[in-house]
Coordinates of C-alpha atoms and ligand atoms in Angstrom, one line a residue:
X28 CA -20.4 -9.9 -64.6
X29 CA -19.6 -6.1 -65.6
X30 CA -21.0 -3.0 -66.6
X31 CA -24.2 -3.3 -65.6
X32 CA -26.7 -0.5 -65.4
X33 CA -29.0 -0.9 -62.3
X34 CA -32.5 1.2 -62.3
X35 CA -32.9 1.8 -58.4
X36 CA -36.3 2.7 -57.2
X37 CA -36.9 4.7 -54.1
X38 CA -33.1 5.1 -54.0
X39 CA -33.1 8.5 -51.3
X40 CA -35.0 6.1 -48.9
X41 CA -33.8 4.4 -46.3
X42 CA -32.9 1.2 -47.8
X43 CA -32.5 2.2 -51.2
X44 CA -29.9 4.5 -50.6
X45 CA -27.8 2.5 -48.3
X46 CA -28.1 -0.5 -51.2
X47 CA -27.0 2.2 -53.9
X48 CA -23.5 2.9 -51.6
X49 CA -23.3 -0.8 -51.2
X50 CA -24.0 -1.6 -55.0
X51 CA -21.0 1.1 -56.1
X52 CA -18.5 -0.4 -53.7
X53 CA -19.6 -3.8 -54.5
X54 CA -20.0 -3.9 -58.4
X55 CA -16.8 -1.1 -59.5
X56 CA -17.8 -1.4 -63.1
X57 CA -21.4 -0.7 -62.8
X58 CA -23.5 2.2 -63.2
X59 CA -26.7 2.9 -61.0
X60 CA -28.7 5.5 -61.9
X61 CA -32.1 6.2 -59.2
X62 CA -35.7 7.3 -60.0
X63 CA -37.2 8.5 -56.8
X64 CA -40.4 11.0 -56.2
X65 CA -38.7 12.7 -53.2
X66 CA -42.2 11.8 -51.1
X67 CA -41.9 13.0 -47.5
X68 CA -39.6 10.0 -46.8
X69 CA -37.2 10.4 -49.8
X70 CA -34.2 12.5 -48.7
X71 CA -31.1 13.6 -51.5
X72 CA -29.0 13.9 -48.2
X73 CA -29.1 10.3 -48.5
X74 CA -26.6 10.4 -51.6
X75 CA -25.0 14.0 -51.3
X76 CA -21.7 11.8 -50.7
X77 CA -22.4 10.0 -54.0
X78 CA -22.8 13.5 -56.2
X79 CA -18.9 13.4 -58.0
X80 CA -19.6 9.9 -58.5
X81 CA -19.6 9.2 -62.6
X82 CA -21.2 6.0 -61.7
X83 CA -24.1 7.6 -60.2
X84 CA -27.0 9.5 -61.6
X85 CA -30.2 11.0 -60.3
X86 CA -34.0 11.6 -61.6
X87 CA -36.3 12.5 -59.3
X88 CA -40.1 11.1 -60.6
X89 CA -42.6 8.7 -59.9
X90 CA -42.7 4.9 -60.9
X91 CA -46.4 5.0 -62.1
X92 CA -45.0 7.6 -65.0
X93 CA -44.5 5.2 -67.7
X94 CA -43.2 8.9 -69.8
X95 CA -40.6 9.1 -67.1
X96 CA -39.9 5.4 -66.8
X97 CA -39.4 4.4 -70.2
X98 CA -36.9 7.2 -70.9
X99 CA -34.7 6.1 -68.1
X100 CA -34.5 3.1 -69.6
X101 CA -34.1 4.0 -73.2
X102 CA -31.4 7.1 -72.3
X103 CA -30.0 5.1 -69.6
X104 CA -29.7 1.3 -70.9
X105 CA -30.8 0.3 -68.3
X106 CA -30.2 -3.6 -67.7
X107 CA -31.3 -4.4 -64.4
X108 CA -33.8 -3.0 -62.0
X109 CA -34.3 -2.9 -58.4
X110 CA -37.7 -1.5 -57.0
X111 CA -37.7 -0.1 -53.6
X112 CA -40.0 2.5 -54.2
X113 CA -43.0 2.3 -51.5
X114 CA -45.2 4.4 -49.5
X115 CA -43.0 2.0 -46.9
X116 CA -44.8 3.1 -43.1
X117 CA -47.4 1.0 -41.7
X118 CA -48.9 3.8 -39.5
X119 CA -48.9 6.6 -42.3
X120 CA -50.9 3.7 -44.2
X121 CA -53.2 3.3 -41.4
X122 CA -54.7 6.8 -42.0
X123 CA -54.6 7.1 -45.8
X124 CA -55.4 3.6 -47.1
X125 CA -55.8 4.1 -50.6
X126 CA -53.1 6.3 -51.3
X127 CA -50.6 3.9 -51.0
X128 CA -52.0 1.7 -54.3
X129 CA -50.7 4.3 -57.0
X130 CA -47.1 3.3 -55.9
X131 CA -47.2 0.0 -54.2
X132 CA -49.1 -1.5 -57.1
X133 CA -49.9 0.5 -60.0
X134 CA -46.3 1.5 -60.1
X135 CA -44.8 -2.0 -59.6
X136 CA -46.9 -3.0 -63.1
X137 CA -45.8 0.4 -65.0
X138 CA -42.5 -1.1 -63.7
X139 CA -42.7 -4.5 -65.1
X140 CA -44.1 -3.1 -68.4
X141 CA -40.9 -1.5 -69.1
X142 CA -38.7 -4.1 -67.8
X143 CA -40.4 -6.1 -70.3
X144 CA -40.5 -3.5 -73.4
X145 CA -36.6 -3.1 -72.9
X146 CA -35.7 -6.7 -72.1
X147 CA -34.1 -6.2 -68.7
X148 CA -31.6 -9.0 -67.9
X149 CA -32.9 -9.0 -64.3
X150 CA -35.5 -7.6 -62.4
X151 CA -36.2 -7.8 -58.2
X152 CA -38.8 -6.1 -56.6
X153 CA -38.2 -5.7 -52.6
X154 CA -40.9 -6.6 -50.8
X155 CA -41.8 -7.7 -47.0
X156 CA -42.6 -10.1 -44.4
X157 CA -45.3 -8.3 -43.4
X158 CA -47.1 -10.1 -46.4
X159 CA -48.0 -13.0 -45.1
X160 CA -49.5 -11.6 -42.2
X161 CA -48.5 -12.5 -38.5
X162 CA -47.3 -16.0 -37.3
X163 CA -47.7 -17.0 -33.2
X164 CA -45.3 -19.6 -33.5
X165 CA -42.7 -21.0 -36.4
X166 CA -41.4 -19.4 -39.5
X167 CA -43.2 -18.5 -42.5
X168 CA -41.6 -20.2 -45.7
X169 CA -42.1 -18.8 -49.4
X170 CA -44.7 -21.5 -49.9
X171 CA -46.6 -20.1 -47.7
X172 CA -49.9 -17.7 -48.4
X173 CA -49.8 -14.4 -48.6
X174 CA -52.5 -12.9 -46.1
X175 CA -52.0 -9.2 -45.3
X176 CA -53.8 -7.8 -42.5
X177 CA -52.7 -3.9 -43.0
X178 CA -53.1 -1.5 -46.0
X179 CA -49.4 -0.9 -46.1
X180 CA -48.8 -4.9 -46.2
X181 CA -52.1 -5.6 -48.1
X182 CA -50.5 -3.4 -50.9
X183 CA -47.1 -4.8 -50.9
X184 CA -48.7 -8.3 -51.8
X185 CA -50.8 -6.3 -54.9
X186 CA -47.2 -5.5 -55.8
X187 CA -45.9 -8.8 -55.3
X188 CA -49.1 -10.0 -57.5
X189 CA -48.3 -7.4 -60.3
X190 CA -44.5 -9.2 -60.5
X191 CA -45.8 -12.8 -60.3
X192 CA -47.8 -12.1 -63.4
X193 CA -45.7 -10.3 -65.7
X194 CA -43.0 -13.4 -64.8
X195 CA -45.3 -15.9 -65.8
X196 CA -47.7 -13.9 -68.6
X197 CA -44.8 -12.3 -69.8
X198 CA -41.5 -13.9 -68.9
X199 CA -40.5 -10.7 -67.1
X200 CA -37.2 -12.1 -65.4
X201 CA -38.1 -11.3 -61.5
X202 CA -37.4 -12.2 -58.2
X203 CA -39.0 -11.3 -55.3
X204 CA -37.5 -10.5 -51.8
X205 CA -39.6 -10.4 -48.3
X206 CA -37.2 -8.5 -46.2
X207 CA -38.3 -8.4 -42.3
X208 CA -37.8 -5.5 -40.1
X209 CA -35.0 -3.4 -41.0
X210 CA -32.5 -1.2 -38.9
X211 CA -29.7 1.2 -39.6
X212 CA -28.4 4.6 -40.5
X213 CA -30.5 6.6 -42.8
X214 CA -34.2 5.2 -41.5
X215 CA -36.7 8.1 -41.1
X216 CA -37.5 8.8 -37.9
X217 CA -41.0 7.9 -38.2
X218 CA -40.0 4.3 -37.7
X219 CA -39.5 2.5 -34.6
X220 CA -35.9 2.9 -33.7
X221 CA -35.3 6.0 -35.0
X222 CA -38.6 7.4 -33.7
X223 CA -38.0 6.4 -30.4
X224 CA -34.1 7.4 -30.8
X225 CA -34.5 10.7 -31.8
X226 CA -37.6 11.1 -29.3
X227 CA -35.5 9.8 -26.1
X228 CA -32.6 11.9 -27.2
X229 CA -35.0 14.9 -26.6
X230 CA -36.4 14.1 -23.5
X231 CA -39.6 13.5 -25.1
X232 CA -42.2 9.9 -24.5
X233 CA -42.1 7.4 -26.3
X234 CA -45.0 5.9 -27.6
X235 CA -45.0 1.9 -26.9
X236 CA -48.3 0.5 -28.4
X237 CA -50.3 -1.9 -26.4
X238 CA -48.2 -3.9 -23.5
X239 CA -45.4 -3.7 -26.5
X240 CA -45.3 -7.1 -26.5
X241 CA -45.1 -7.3 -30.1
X242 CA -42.3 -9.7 -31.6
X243 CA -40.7 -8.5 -34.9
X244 CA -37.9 -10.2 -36.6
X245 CA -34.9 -7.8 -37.1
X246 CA -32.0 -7.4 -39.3
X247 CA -29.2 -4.8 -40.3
X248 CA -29.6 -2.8 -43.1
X249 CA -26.3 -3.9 -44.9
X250 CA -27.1 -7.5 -44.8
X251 CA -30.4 -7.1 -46.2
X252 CA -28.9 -4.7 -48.8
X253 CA -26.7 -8.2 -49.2
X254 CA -29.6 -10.2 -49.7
X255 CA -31.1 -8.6 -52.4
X256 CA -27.9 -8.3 -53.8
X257 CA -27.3 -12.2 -54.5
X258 CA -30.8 -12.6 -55.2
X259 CA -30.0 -10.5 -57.7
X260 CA -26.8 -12.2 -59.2
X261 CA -27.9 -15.9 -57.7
X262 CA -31.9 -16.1 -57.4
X263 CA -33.8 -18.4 -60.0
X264 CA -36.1 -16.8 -62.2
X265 CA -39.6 -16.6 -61.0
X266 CA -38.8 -17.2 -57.3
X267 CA -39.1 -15.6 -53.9
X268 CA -36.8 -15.4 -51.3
X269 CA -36.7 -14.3 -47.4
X270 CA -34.3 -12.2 -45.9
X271 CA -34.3 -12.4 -42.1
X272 CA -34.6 -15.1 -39.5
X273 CA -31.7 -13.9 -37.4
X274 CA -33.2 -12.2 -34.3
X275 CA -36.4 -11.5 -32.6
X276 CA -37.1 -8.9 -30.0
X277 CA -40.4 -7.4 -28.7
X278 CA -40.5 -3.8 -28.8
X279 CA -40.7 -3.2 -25.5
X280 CA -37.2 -4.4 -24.9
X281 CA -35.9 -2.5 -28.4
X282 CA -37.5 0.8 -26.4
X283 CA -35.4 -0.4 -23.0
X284 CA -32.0 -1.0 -24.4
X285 CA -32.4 2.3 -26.6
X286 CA -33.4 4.4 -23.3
X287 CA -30.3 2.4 -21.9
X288 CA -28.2 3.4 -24.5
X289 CA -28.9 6.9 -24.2
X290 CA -28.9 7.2 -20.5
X291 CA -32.5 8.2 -20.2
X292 CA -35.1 6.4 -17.7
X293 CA -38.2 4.3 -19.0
X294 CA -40.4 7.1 -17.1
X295 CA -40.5 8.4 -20.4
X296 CA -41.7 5.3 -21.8
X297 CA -45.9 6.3 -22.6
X298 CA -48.0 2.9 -23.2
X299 CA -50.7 3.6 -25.5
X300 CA -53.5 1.8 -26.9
X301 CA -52.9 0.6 -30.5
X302 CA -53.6 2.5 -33.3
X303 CA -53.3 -0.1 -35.5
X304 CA -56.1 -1.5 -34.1
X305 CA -57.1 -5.7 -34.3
X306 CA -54.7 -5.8 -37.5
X307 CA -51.8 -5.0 -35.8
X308 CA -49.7 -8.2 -36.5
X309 CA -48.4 -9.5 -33.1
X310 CA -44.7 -11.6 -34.5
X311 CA -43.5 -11.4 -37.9
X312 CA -40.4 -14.4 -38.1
X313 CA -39.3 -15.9 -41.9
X314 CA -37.1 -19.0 -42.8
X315 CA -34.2 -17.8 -45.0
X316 CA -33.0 -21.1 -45.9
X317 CA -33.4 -20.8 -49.3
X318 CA -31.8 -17.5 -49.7
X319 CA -28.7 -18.9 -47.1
X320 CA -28.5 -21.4 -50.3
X321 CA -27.2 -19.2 -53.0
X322 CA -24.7 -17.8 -50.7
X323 CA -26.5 -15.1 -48.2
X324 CA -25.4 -15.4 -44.3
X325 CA -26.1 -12.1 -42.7
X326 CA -22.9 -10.7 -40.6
X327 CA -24.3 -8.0 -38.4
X328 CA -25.3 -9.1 -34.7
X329 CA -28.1 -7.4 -33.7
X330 CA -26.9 -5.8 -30.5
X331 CA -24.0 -4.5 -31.3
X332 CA -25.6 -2.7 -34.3
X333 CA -28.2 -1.5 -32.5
X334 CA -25.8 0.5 -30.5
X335 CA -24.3 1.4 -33.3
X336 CA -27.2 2.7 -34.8
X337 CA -27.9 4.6 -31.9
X338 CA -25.2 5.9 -31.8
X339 CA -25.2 7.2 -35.8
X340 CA -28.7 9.0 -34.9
X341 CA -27.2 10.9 -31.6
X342 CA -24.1 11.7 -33.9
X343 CA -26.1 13.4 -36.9
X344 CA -28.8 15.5 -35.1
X345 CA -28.4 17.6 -38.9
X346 CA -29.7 14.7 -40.5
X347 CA -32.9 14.0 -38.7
X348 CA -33.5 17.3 -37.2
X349 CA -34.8 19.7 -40.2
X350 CA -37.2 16.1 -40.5
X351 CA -38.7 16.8 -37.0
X352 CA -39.0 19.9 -38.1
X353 CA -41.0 19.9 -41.3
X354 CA -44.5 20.3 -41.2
X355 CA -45.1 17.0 -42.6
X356 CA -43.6 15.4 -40.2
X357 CA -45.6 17.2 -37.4
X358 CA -48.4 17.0 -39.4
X359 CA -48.3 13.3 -39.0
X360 CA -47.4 12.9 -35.3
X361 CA -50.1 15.1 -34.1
X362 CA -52.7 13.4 -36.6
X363 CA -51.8 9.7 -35.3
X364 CA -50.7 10.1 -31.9
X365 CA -53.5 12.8 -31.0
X366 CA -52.3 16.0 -29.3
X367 CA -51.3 14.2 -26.1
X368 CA -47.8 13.0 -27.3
X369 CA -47.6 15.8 -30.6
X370 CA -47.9 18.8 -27.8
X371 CA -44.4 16.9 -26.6
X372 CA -42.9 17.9 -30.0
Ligands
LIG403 N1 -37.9 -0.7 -43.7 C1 -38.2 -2.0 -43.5 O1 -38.1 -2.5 -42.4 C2 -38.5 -2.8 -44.7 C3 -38.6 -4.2 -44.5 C4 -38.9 -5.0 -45.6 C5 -39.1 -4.5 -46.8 N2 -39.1 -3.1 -47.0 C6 -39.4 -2.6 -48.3 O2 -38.2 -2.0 -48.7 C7 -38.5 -0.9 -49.6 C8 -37.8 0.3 -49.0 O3 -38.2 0.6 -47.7 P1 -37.6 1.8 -46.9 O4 -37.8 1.5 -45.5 O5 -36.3 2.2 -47.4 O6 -38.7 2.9 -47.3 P2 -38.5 4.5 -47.3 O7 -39.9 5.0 -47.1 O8 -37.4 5.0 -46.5 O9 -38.1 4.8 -48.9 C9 -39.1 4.7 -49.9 C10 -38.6 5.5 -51.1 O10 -39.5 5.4 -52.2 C11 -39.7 6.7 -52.7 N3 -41.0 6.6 -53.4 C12 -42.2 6.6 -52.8 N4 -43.2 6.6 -53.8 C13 -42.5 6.6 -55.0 C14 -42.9 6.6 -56.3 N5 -44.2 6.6 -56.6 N6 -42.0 6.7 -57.3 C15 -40.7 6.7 -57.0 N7 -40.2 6.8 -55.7 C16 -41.1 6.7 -54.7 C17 -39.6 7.6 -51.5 O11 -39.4 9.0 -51.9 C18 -38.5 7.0 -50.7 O12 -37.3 7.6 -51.1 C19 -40.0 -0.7 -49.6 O13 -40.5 -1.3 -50.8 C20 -40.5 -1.5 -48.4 O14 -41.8 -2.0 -48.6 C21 -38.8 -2.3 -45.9

């Protein structure tokens, strides 16, 4: 298939922007063009490399703005969409609840309306794990209900419902992802691994919640970005698929093997009690046999990459450091951690 013209959503994120480098190399004849509100986690750094590209084009807006949206798609042509767009952090979502609906729901349907006014080929809206809740034991298939126990994950299944019913009330052609934890260059260090990356670099604690015995399935950026990808080009109409399934690791030993890495001691390793409270989910872990059936087998072991990662955050301090530095960012540390661990900033 050629010439395609992708619509990437929340394409200066962390995800987005690694799938719209993968997408060019992947797909030479196809255009990508990104709509992204440049929120506190959206970054243009993300795609400076990508600014002589002819195949590449920018708009910075918002999702919900069906104006904005609709002449994408009309100027654009667009033929195929791919929504990453999110208020994407559990914690942040943990102290502004509602905020996170214009995007993570609203937006999807503004979304879907278009897709549907300008008869997009193909349509796949990235979504998580996290929407089915937490699992003690096993793997959660796509049968399987979706029962949120956070705002952030709560939201991402009012997304997921705005998709299932323009597929079936409309015919929208979609397909749904559920992702599970993702790692990589290009993650905002509010996130686990970089958080506690670019914190350890510094000297400074990091903040393991509870006994940090929580269990979270992992995978590498790329092959997610891979996943999506074929469920693009190979997913069935209507369907769901999980990405993941490859590794799980509590945080606590993600937080040992990064002090590790950087030669730091876990004195600076500060236990705290959980601030996300009874909903924190205690083990995320998907089944992704049915995506491993149209052709996805991830190819990045998870050790090896997370020293590689590691190794990406110590080697571009000018990436992530004008982040620590922003008021926003501090602003957010100091409001959820309290002043104990924001005075270490
Ligand atoms: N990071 C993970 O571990 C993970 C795992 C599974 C699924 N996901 C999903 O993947 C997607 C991307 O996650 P990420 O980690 O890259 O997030 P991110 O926070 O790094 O990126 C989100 C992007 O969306 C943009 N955005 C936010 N609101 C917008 C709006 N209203 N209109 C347009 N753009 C908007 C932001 O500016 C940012 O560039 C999200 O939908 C998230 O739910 C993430």
């Amino acid at each position: 298939m050629s010439n395609r013209v992708l619509l990437v959503t929340g394409g200066a994120g962390f995800i987005g922007s690694n799938f719209v480098r993968y997408w060019l190399d992947r797909c030479p004849n196809d255009r990508v063009v990104v709509l992204d509100a440049l929120t506190y986690a959206g970054n243009p750094a993300n795609f400076a490399m990508l600014s002589d590209n002819p195949r590449f084009r920018f708009y910075a807006g918002r999702i919900e703005d069906s104006t904005v949206v609709n002449g994408i798609f009309r100027v654009e042509g667009i033929t195929h969409v791919v929504n990453f767009a999110a208020e994407s952090h559990n914690d942040r979502s943990m102290l502004e609840p509602t905020r996170l609906i214009a995007t993570n729901v609203a937006g999807v349907s503004v979304l879907m309306e278009a897709a549907k006014a300008f008869g997009s080929e193909r349509v796949v809206h990235v979504s998580t794990d996290e929407v089915y809740g937490e699992i003690q034991t096993g793997k959660f298939k796509e049968t399987d209900p979706l029962l949120p126990r956070q705002p952030y994950s709560a939201g991402k299944a009012g997304g997921e419902m705005q998709v299932r019913a323009h597929n079936i009330a409309y015919g929208v052609p979609t397909v749904v992802t559920r992702g599970c934890n993702t790692f990589g260059p290009y993650q905002f260090p509010e996130k686990l691994i970089p958080f506690f990356i670019t914190r350890a670099f510094q000297d400074k604690k990091v903040p393991v919640y509870g006994d940090g015995q929580q269990i979270r399935d992992w995978i590498h950026v790329l092959d997610h970005c891979e996943g999506i990808a074929i469920a693009l080009e190979n997913g069935t109409i209507g369907e769901a698929y999980n990405i993941g399934g490859i590794v799980e690791r509590p945080n606590i030993d993600i937080t040992k093997i990064i002090l590790q890495t950087l030669g730091k001691g876990e004195e600076l390793i500060k236990y705290i009690p959980d601030p996300r409270g009874k909903g924190h989910d205690q083990r995320y872990a998907v089944d992704s046999t049915k995506i491993a059936a149209i052709g996805w087998a991830p190819k990045h072991d998870f050790d090896t990459h997370l020293i590689e990662t590691i190794h990406w955050y110590v080697n571009n301090r000018a990436w992530w450091q004008p982040i620590l530095d922003s008021s926003d960012y501090q602003t957010f540390v100091n409001r959820y951690y309290g002043p104990g661990l924001g005075s270490d900033l």
